[in-house]
Amino acid sequence: MKADVAVLDYGSGNLRSVVRAVERGGASVVLTADFETAARADGLVVPGVGAYAECMRGLRAVQGDRIVGRRLAGARPVLGICVGMQAMFGQGIEHGMVSEGCAEWPGTVERLEADVIPHMGWNTVEAPTGSQMFAGIDDERFYFAHSYGVRAWELRAEPPFPSPQVTWTTYGPDRFVSAVENGPLWATQFHPEKSGDAGAALLRNWLGQL
Amino acid sequence: MPIVGYVSLAVRVIPCLDVHAGRVVKGVNFVDLRDAGDPVEMARVYDAEGADELTFLDITASSDARETTREVVSRTAEQVFIPLTVGGGVRTPADVNTLLRAGADKVGINTGAIDRPEVIAEISSRFGCQVLVLSVDARRSSSQPSGFEVTTHGGRRSADMDAVEWVRRAAALGIGEVLLNSMDADGTKDGFDLELISAARAATGVPIIASGGAGEAKHFAQAVDAGADAVLAASVFHFGELTVGDVKQALRDAGHTVR
């Protein structure tokens, strides 16, 4: 039985590649903004590109924050990608303006500091021991295209709850969160759907959880 | 000199496919087009060779043929899971949306931005600057302060703008990258215009993709030493003179990080 995955359709960008990459991983995929479809699917992918404030506006317009909240309350898997990951944090700051995120995790999305911005291209990641997301994926690079990131991981889980697994990437003088595994909520700052075979392996690891 | 702080990010090697009526072509200095194959098939080959990204340049004039190009983009995005940039004839945010919906990750803009620079801010505010690649066809000219001017129509006309100043201005308006094509070097196979790359590097903090003049594997490392973040070529790849792997090995030998 194939897992059924909903890709949340709430704005612009290349959603076709997300849909195709998840299909290639062996799932049955629907691109939708329908609340019930997105809330009930075995897995939900929240993509996102562009400005934080604009993305949050689009996400709220389809009640994406509520869909995510309802799913997580029932331990139903969600995968955020790029700004779809950033949206899970508390807030984003762009040009001095603060926008509220979904606040599933505390933390702030800020502009990266490096001589060359955006951070564009294939970079390495430092995944923690025991990561399920990166299981079987060693010494691979992933494709990034972003100017903002999260520099500090602030959520501390107390036993018996397992600690979130946080993956980091270094770019120039900056270091930021490049992936998170926190119970049913997973997210990547990079684009697994654009990261060739390494990205495909990561998506299969996620689908394996559904 | 390589920038030590950035060794973690790989230099991107990007084959460019000039697409006309659904087929790949590459002209010598953009004239006398020669057919070099099916774009989807070539995209798959380049992906398998280790290309980090692909660029399609739609050189078609008519709107019917543009529809054909969109189909090519869609078919490519169905099969190839690396970033795809599509340029050619982009003038409005609606054009960008159409290409992103078809399966492009990034969109190149050239004459459309020269004619109306504000469109850069319109596109980046709606889709984010990371989708927008400013393509600049630059040529040496003593009439501009930097020594380089912007050209249009495949280098046949001067836009009467300083190329380096244009890059600086466009970056302020909101582009994600610059595709810097030397019209002097293009087709010569004598190497990239390193002075052009250096001048643009000094002017902007957005990633620079060097283009035009690649003939040998060693040329690519020279472009990166001059300040390029990525290197792009067409005919040396299409006609089998170099593979993506050859270029990556040469970059690695020169001390640069590659995927």
Coordinates of C-alpha atoms in Angstrom, one line a residue:
Chain A
M1 CA 0.0 0.0 0.0
K2 CA 1.5 3.3 -1.1
A3 CA 1.7 6.1 1.4
D4 CA -0.5 9.0 0.4
V5 CA 1.2 12.4 0.7
A6 CA -0.3 15.9 0.3
V7 CA 1.9 18.7 -0.9
L8 CA 0.5 21.9 0.4
D9 CA -0.3 24.3 -2.5
Y10 CA -0.4 27.8 -1.0
G11 CA 1.6 30.0 -3.3
S12 CA 4.1 30.2 -6.1
G13 CA 7.2 28.3 -6.9
N14 CA 8.2 25.1 -8.5
L15 CA 5.8 22.6 -6.8
R16 CA 6.0 20.2 -9.7
S17 CA 9.5 19.1 -8.7
V18 CA 8.4 18.5 -5.1
V19 CA 5.5 16.4 -6.2
R20 CA 7.6 14.4 -8.7
A21 CA 10.4 13.8 -6.2
V22 CA 8.0 12.4 -3.6
E23 CA 6.3 10.3 -6.2
R24 CA 9.7 8.9 -7.2
G25 CA 10.1 7.9 -3.6
G26 CA 7.1 5.6 -4.0
A27 CA 4.3 7.6 -2.6
S28 CA 1.0 8.6 -4.1
V29 CA 1.0 12.5 -4.1
V30 CA -1.7 15.1 -4.4
L31 CA -1.0 18.9 -4.6
T32 CA -3.8 20.5 -2.6
A33 CA -4.9 23.4 -0.5
D34 CA -7.9 21.5 0.9
F35 CA -7.9 21.5 4.7
E36 CA -9.2 18.0 5.2
T37 CA -7.1 16.4 2.5
A38 CA -4.0 18.0 3.8
A39 CA -4.9 17.2 7.4
R40 CA -5.7 13.5 6.8
A41 CA -2.9 12.5 4.4
D42 CA -0.3 10.0 5.7
G43 CA 2.3 12.7 5.2
L44 CA 2.2 16.4 4.5
V45 CA 4.9 18.4 2.7
V46 CA 5.0 22.1 3.3
P47 CA 7.2 23.7 0.6
G48 CA 8.0 27.4 0.4
V49 CA 10.2 29.8 -1.4
G50 CA 10.6 33.6 -1.3
A51 CA 10.0 36.1 1.4
Y52 CA 9.1 35.0 4.9
A53 CA 6.2 37.4 5.4
E54 CA 4.7 36.6 2.0
C55 CA 5.0 32.9 2.7
M56 CA 3.3 33.2 6.1
R57 CA 0.5 35.2 4.5
G58 CA 0.0 32.5 1.9
L59 CA 0.2 29.7 4.4
R60 CA -2.4 31.3 6.7
A61 CA -4.7 32.0 3.8
V62 CA -5.1 28.2 3.4
Q63 CA -5.0 27.7 7.2
G64 CA -1.7 26.0 6.7
D65 CA -0.6 26.8 10.3
R66 CA -3.8 25.1 11.6
I67 CA -3.3 22.1 9.3
V68 CA 0.2 21.6 10.6
G69 CA -1.0 22.1 14.2
R70 CA -3.8 19.6 13.9
R71 CA -1.5 17.0 12.2
L72 CA 1.2 17.4 14.9
A73 CA -1.4 17.0 17.7
G74 CA -2.2 13.6 16.2
A75 CA 1.5 12.8 15.6
R76 CA 1.0 12.8 11.8
P77 CA 4.2 13.5 9.9
V78 CA 5.0 16.9 8.4
L79 CA 8.0 17.8 6.3
G80 CA 8.8 21.4 5.8
I81 CA 11.2 22.4 3.0
C82 CA 13.2 25.7 2.7
V83 CA 10.9 28.5 3.8
G84 CA 8.5 25.7 4.7
M85 CA 11.0 24.8 7.4
Q86 CA 11.6 28.5 8.4
A87 CA 7.8 28.8 8.8
M88 CA 7.9 26.3 11.7
F89 CA 9.9 28.7 13.8
G90 CA 8.6 31.5 16.0
Q91 CA 9.4 34.5 13.8
G92 CA 11.2 35.8 10.8
I93 CA 13.0 39.2 10.5
E94 CA 13.3 40.8 7.1
H95 CA 14.5 44.3 6.6
G96 CA 13.8 45.0 10.3
M97 CA 10.2 43.8 10.1
V98 CA 9.2 40.9 12.3
S99 CA 6.7 38.4 11.0
E100 CA 5.2 35.6 13.2
G101 CA 5.7 32.1 12.1
C102 CA 3.8 28.9 13.0
A103 CA 5.8 28.7 16.2
E104 CA 6.0 24.9 16.4
W105 CA 9.6 25.6 17.5
P106 CA 11.0 28.7 19.3
G107 CA 13.6 30.5 17.2
T108 CA 14.2 33.4 14.8
V109 CA 14.8 33.3 11.1
E110 CA 17.4 36.0 10.2
R111 CA 19.5 37.2 7.3
L112 CA 22.7 35.2 6.8
E113 CA 26.0 37.0 7.1
A114 CA 28.5 36.1 4.4
D115 CA 30.3 37.9 1.6
V116 CA 28.2 36.2 -1.0
I117 CA 24.4 36.0 -0.5
P118 CA 22.2 34.1 -1.3
H119 CA 23.8 30.9 -0.1
M120 CA 23.3 29.2 -3.4
G121 CA 24.5 25.7 -4.3
W122 CA 25.6 22.4 -2.9
N123 CA 26.8 22.3 0.6
T124 CA 27.6 19.7 3.3
V125 CA 25.6 19.0 6.5
E126 CA 26.7 17.9 10.0
A127 CA 24.0 15.4 11.0
P128 CA 23.9 14.1 14.5
T129 CA 24.6 10.5 15.4
G130 CA 21.4 8.5 15.2
S131 CA 19.7 10.7 12.6
Q132 CA 16.9 8.8 10.8
M133 CA 16.6 11.5 8.1
F134 CA 20.2 11.0 7.0
A135 CA 20.3 7.2 7.7
G136 CA 22.5 5.6 4.9
I137 CA 23.5 9.0 3.5
D138 CA 27.1 9.8 4.0
D139 CA 29.4 12.4 2.6
E140 CA 26.7 13.9 0.4
R141 CA 25.9 17.4 -0.5
F142 CA 22.5 19.1 -0.7
Y143 CA 21.2 22.0 -2.7
F144 CA 20.5 25.3 -0.9
A145 CA 19.0 28.5 -2.2
H146 CA 18.3 31.0 0.6
S147 CA 19.4 34.2 2.2
Y148 CA 17.9 33.6 5.7
G149 CA 18.4 31.0 8.3
V150 CA 18.1 30.0 12.0
R151 CA 21.3 30.5 13.9
A152 CA 20.3 29.1 17.3
W153 CA 18.2 26.0 18.3
E154 CA 16.3 26.9 21.4
L155 CA 14.0 23.9 22.1
R156 CA 15.2 21.7 24.9
A157 CA 13.3 18.5 25.5
E158 CA 13.1 17.0 29.0
P159 CA 13.1 13.2 29.5
P160 CA 11.1 11.1 28.8
F161 CA 10.7 13.1 25.6
P162 CA 13.5 12.4 23.0
S163 CA 15.7 15.4 22.1
P164 CA 15.2 16.9 18.7
Q165 CA 17.9 15.9 16.2
V166 CA 19.4 19.1 14.7
T167 CA 21.6 19.2 11.7
W168 CA 23.9 22.2 10.9
T169 CA 25.5 23.7 7.9
T170 CA 28.4 26.2 7.8
Y171 CA 28.7 28.9 5.1
G172 CA 31.5 31.4 5.3
P173 CA 31.4 32.8 8.8
D174 CA 27.9 31.7 9.4
R175 CA 26.4 28.5 10.8
F176 CA 22.7 27.7 10.7
V177 CA 20.1 24.9 11.2
S178 CA 19.9 22.9 8.0
A179 CA 17.6 20.2 9.1
V180 CA 15.5 19.1 12.1
E181 CA 13.9 15.8 13.2
N182 CA 11.5 16.4 16.0
G183 CA 9.0 13.6 16.4
P184 CA 6.5 13.9 13.6
L185 CA 7.9 17.2 12.4
W186 CA 10.8 17.1 10.1
A187 CA 12.2 19.9 8.1
T188 CA 15.1 20.8 5.8
Q189 CA 16.5 24.2 4.8
F190 CA 17.9 22.7 1.6
H191 CA 15.8 21.3 -1.2
P192 CA 15.8 17.5 -1.1
E193 CA 13.7 17.5 -4.3
K194 CA 16.6 19.2 -6.1
S195 CA 19.4 17.3 -4.4
G196 CA 19.7 14.4 -6.9
D197 CA 20.2 10.9 -5.5
A198 CA 21.1 12.2 -2.0
G199 CA 17.8 14.1 -1.8
A200 CA 15.9 11.1 -3.1
A201 CA 17.4 8.9 -0.3
L202 CA 16.4 11.5 2.3
L203 CA 12.8 11.6 1.0
R204 CA 12.7 7.8 1.1
N205 CA 13.8 7.9 4.7
W206 CA 10.9 10.3 5.4
L207 CA 8.4 8.2 3.5
G208 CA 9.6 5.2 5.4
Q209 CA 8.3 6.8 8.6
L210 CA 4.7 7.2 7.3
Chain B
M1 CA 43.1 33.0 -4.6
P2 CA 40.3 30.7 -3.4
I3 CA 38.3 32.3 -0.6
V4 CA 39.1 30.0 2.3
G5 CA 35.9 30.7 4.3
Y6 CA 33.7 29.3 1.5
V7 CA 35.4 25.9 0.9
S8 CA 32.3 24.2 2.3
L9 CA 30.2 25.3 -0.7
A10 CA 31.0 23.6 -3.9
V11 CA 31.7 25.4 -7.2
R12 CA 28.8 24.7 -9.5
V13 CA 29.4 23.4 -13.0
I14 CA 26.4 24.3 -15.2
P15 CA 25.9 23.1 -18.7
C16 CA 23.8 25.5 -20.7
L17 CA 21.4 24.3 -23.4
D18 CA 20.2 26.8 -26.0
V19 CA 16.7 25.6 -26.9
H20 CA 15.0 26.5 -30.2
A21 CA 11.6 24.9 -31.1
G22 CA 12.2 22.1 -28.6
R23 CA 15.7 21.2 -29.7
V24 CA 19.1 22.1 -28.4
V25 CA 21.2 24.4 -30.5
K26 CA 24.5 26.3 -30.0
G27 CA 25.7 28.9 -32.4
V28 CA 29.3 30.1 -32.8
N29 CA 29.0 33.6 -31.5
F30 CA 25.2 33.1 -31.5
V31 CA 25.0 32.9 -35.3
D32 CA 24.9 29.8 -37.6
L33 CA 23.0 27.5 -35.3
R34 CA 23.9 23.9 -35.1
D35 CA 21.6 21.2 -33.8
A36 CA 23.0 19.3 -30.8
G37 CA 20.1 17.1 -29.7
D38 CA 17.1 16.6 -27.6
P39 CA 17.1 18.8 -24.5
V40 CA 15.5 16.3 -22.1
E41 CA 17.9 13.5 -23.2
M42 CA 20.9 15.9 -22.8
A43 CA 19.7 17.1 -19.4
R44 CA 19.6 13.4 -18.2
V45 CA 23.1 12.8 -19.6
Y46 CA 24.5 16.0 -17.8
D47 CA 22.7 15.0 -14.6
A48 CA 24.3 11.5 -14.8
E49 CA 27.7 13.2 -15.5
G50 CA 27.4 15.1 -12.3
A51 CA 26.2 18.5 -13.5
D52 CA 25.2 20.7 -10.5
E53 CA 22.5 22.6 -12.2
L54 CA 21.2 23.1 -15.8
T55 CA 20.3 26.2 -17.7
F56 CA 18.0 26.3 -20.6
L57 CA 18.1 29.4 -22.8
D58 CA 15.0 29.7 -24.9
I59 CA 16.2 31.5 -28.1
T60 CA 12.8 31.1 -29.8
A61 CA 11.0 34.2 -31.0
S62 CA 7.4 33.1 -31.5
S63 CA 4.9 32.4 -28.8
D64 CA 3.9 29.0 -30.2
A65 CA 7.5 27.8 -29.9
R66 CA 7.7 29.2 -26.4
E67 CA 4.9 26.8 -25.5
T68 CA 7.1 24.0 -26.9
T69 CA 9.9 25.2 -24.6
R70 CA 7.6 25.1 -21.6
E71 CA 6.7 21.5 -22.4
V72 CA 10.5 20.7 -22.6
V73 CA 10.9 22.3 -19.2
S74 CA 8.1 20.2 -17.7
R75 CA 9.4 17.0 -19.2
T76 CA 12.9 17.8 -17.9
A77 CA 11.6 18.6 -14.4
E78 CA 9.8 15.2 -14.4
Q79 CA 13.0 13.4 -14.9
V80 CA 15.9 15.4 -13.6
F81 CA 16.2 16.3 -9.9
I82 CA 18.8 19.1 -10.0
P83 CA 18.1 22.8 -10.2
L84 CA 16.9 24.1 -13.6
T85 CA 17.2 27.7 -14.7
V86 CA 15.2 28.9 -17.7
G87 CA 15.8 32.1 -19.5
G88 CA 14.7 33.8 -22.7
G89 CA 12.0 36.3 -23.4
V90 CA 11.1 36.9 -19.7
R91 CA 9.6 40.4 -19.2
T92 CA 7.0 40.2 -16.4
P93 CA 6.2 38.4 -13.1
A94 CA 3.6 36.5 -15.0
D95 CA 6.3 35.1 -17.3
V96 CA 8.2 34.0 -14.2
N97 CA 5.2 32.4 -12.7
T98 CA 4.5 30.4 -15.9
L99 CA 8.1 29.0 -15.9
L100 CA 8.1 28.2 -12.2
R101 CA 4.8 26.4 -12.6
A102 CA 6.2 24.5 -15.6
G103 CA 9.0 23.2 -13.4
A104 CA 11.8 25.8 -13.5
D105 CA 13.5 26.6 -10.2
K106 CA 15.1 29.8 -11.4
V107 CA 14.4 32.2 -14.2
G108 CA 16.9 34.2 -16.2
I109 CA 16.1 37.8 -17.3
N110 CA 18.1 39.9 -19.7
T111 CA 16.5 42.4 -22.1
G112 CA 13.3 42.5 -20.1
A113 CA 15.2 44.0 -17.1
I114 CA 17.3 46.4 -19.3
D115 CA 14.0 47.8 -20.8
R116 CA 12.3 48.1 -17.4
P117 CA 14.6 47.6 -14.4
E118 CA 11.7 47.9 -11.9
V119 CA 10.6 44.4 -13.0
I120 CA 13.5 43.0 -11.0
A121 CA 12.0 44.3 -7.7
E122 CA 8.5 43.2 -8.8
I123 CA 9.7 39.7 -9.4
S124 CA 11.8 39.3 -6.3
S125 CA 9.2 40.8 -4.0
R126 CA 6.7 38.2 -5.2
F127 CA 8.9 35.1 -5.7
G128 CA 12.0 35.9 -3.7
C129 CA 15.3 37.1 -5.2
Q130 CA 16.6 33.5 -5.3
V131 CA 14.5 32.7 -8.3
L132 CA 16.0 35.5 -10.4
V133 CA 19.2 35.3 -12.4
L134 CA 20.2 38.5 -14.2
S135 CA 21.8 37.5 -17.5
V136 CA 24.3 40.1 -18.7
D137 CA 25.8 40.0 -22.2
A138 CA 28.9 42.2 -21.6
R139 CA 31.4 43.5 -24.1
R140 CA 34.6 45.5 -23.7
S141 CA 34.0 49.2 -24.4
S142 CA 36.1 52.2 -23.8
S143 CA 33.0 54.4 -23.6
Q144 CA 32.0 53.0 -20.1
P145 CA 33.8 53.7 -16.8
S146 CA 34.3 50.0 -16.0
G147 CA 35.5 49.3 -19.5
F148 CA 32.6 46.9 -20.1
E149 CA 29.2 47.7 -21.7
V150 CA 25.9 45.8 -21.8
T151 CA 24.8 44.5 -25.1
T152 CA 21.5 43.1 -26.5
H153 CA 20.5 41.1 -29.5
G154 CA 23.2 38.5 -29.1
G155 CA 25.9 41.2 -28.8
R156 CA 24.9 43.0 -32.0
R157 CA 23.6 46.2 -30.2
S158 CA 24.9 48.3 -27.4
A159 CA 22.5 49.0 -24.6
D160 CA 24.6 52.1 -23.7
M161 CA 25.0 51.0 -20.1
D162 CA 28.0 50.2 -18.0
A163 CA 27.9 46.4 -17.4
V164 CA 29.5 46.5 -13.9
E165 CA 27.3 49.3 -12.8
W166 CA 24.3 47.4 -14.1
V167 CA 25.2 44.4 -12.0
R168 CA 25.5 46.6 -8.9
R169 CA 22.1 48.3 -9.6
A170 CA 20.3 45.0 -10.3
A171 CA 21.7 43.5 -7.1
A172 CA 20.3 46.4 -5.2
L173 CA 16.9 45.8 -6.8
G174 CA 16.9 42.2 -5.8
I175 CA 18.5 39.5 -8.0
G176 CA 19.7 36.1 -6.7
E177 CA 22.6 35.6 -9.1
V178 CA 24.4 37.1 -12.1
L179 CA 25.0 35.1 -15.2
L180 CA 27.9 37.1 -16.7
N181 CA 28.5 36.3 -20.3
S182 CA 31.4 37.8 -22.1
M183 CA 30.5 38.5 -25.7
D184 CA 34.1 39.0 -26.6
A185 CA 35.2 35.6 -25.3
D186 CA 32.0 33.7 -26.3
G187 CA 32.8 31.1 -29.0
T188 CA 36.6 31.8 -28.9
K189 CA 37.5 28.9 -26.6
D190 CA 40.4 31.0 -25.4
G191 CA 39.1 31.2 -21.8
F192 CA 36.8 33.3 -19.8
D193 CA 37.2 37.1 -19.6
L194 CA 38.8 37.1 -16.2
E195 CA 38.9 40.9 -15.9
L196 CA 35.2 41.1 -16.4
I197 CA 34.6 38.5 -13.7
S198 CA 36.9 40.3 -11.3
A199 CA 35.2 43.7 -11.9
A200 CA 31.8 42.2 -11.3
R201 CA 33.0 40.4 -8.2
A202 CA 34.3 43.7 -6.7
A203 CA 30.9 45.3 -7.4
T204 CA 28.5 42.7 -6.0
G205 CA 27.9 40.2 -3.2
V206 CA 25.5 38.0 -5.2
P207 CA 26.8 34.8 -6.7
I208 CA 28.4 35.1 -10.1
I209 CA 28.1 32.5 -12.8
A210 CA 30.9 32.9 -15.4
S211 CA 30.1 32.3 -19.0
G212 CA 31.7 32.6 -22.4
G213 CA 35.0 31.4 -23.7
A214 CA 35.5 28.0 -22.1
G215 CA 37.6 25.8 -24.3
E216 CA 39.8 23.8 -22.0
A217 CA 39.3 22.3 -18.5
K218 CA 41.8 24.7 -16.9
H219 CA 39.8 27.7 -18.0
F220 CA 37.1 27.0 -15.4
A221 CA 39.5 27.2 -12.5
Q222 CA 40.8 30.5 -13.7
A223 CA 37.2 31.9 -13.7
V224 CA 36.8 30.7 -10.1
D225 CA 40.1 32.2 -9.1
A226 CA 38.9 35.5 -10.6
G227 CA 35.8 35.5 -8.4
A228 CA 33.2 33.3 -10.0
D229 CA 31.0 31.1 -7.8
A230 CA 29.8 28.9 -10.7
V231 CA 30.9 28.2 -14.2
L232 CA 28.7 27.7 -17.3
A233 CA 29.5 26.4 -20.7
A234 CA 27.5 25.0 -23.7
S235 CA 29.4 23.9 -26.8
V236 CA 32.4 22.2 -25.1
F237 CA 29.9 20.0 -23.3
H238 CA 27.5 19.5 -26.2
F239 CA 30.1 18.4 -28.7
G240 CA 31.9 16.1 -26.3
E241 CA 35.1 18.1 -26.1
L242 CA 34.9 18.1 -22.3
T243 CA 32.7 16.2 -19.8
V244 CA 31.4 17.7 -16.6
G245 CA 33.7 15.3 -14.8
D246 CA 36.8 16.7 -16.7
V247 CA 35.9 20.2 -15.5
K248 CA 35.4 19.1 -11.9
Q249 CA 38.7 17.2 -11.9
A250 CA 40.5 20.3 -13.1
L251 CA 38.7 22.4 -10.5
R252 CA 39.7 19.9 -7.8
D253 CA 43.3 19.9 -9.0
A254 CA 43.3 23.7 -8.7
G255 CA 42.2 23.4 -5.1
H256 CA 38.6 24.2 -5.5
T257 CA 35.7 22.3 -3.8
V258 CA 33.3 20.4 -6.1
R259 CA 30.5 18.1 -5.5

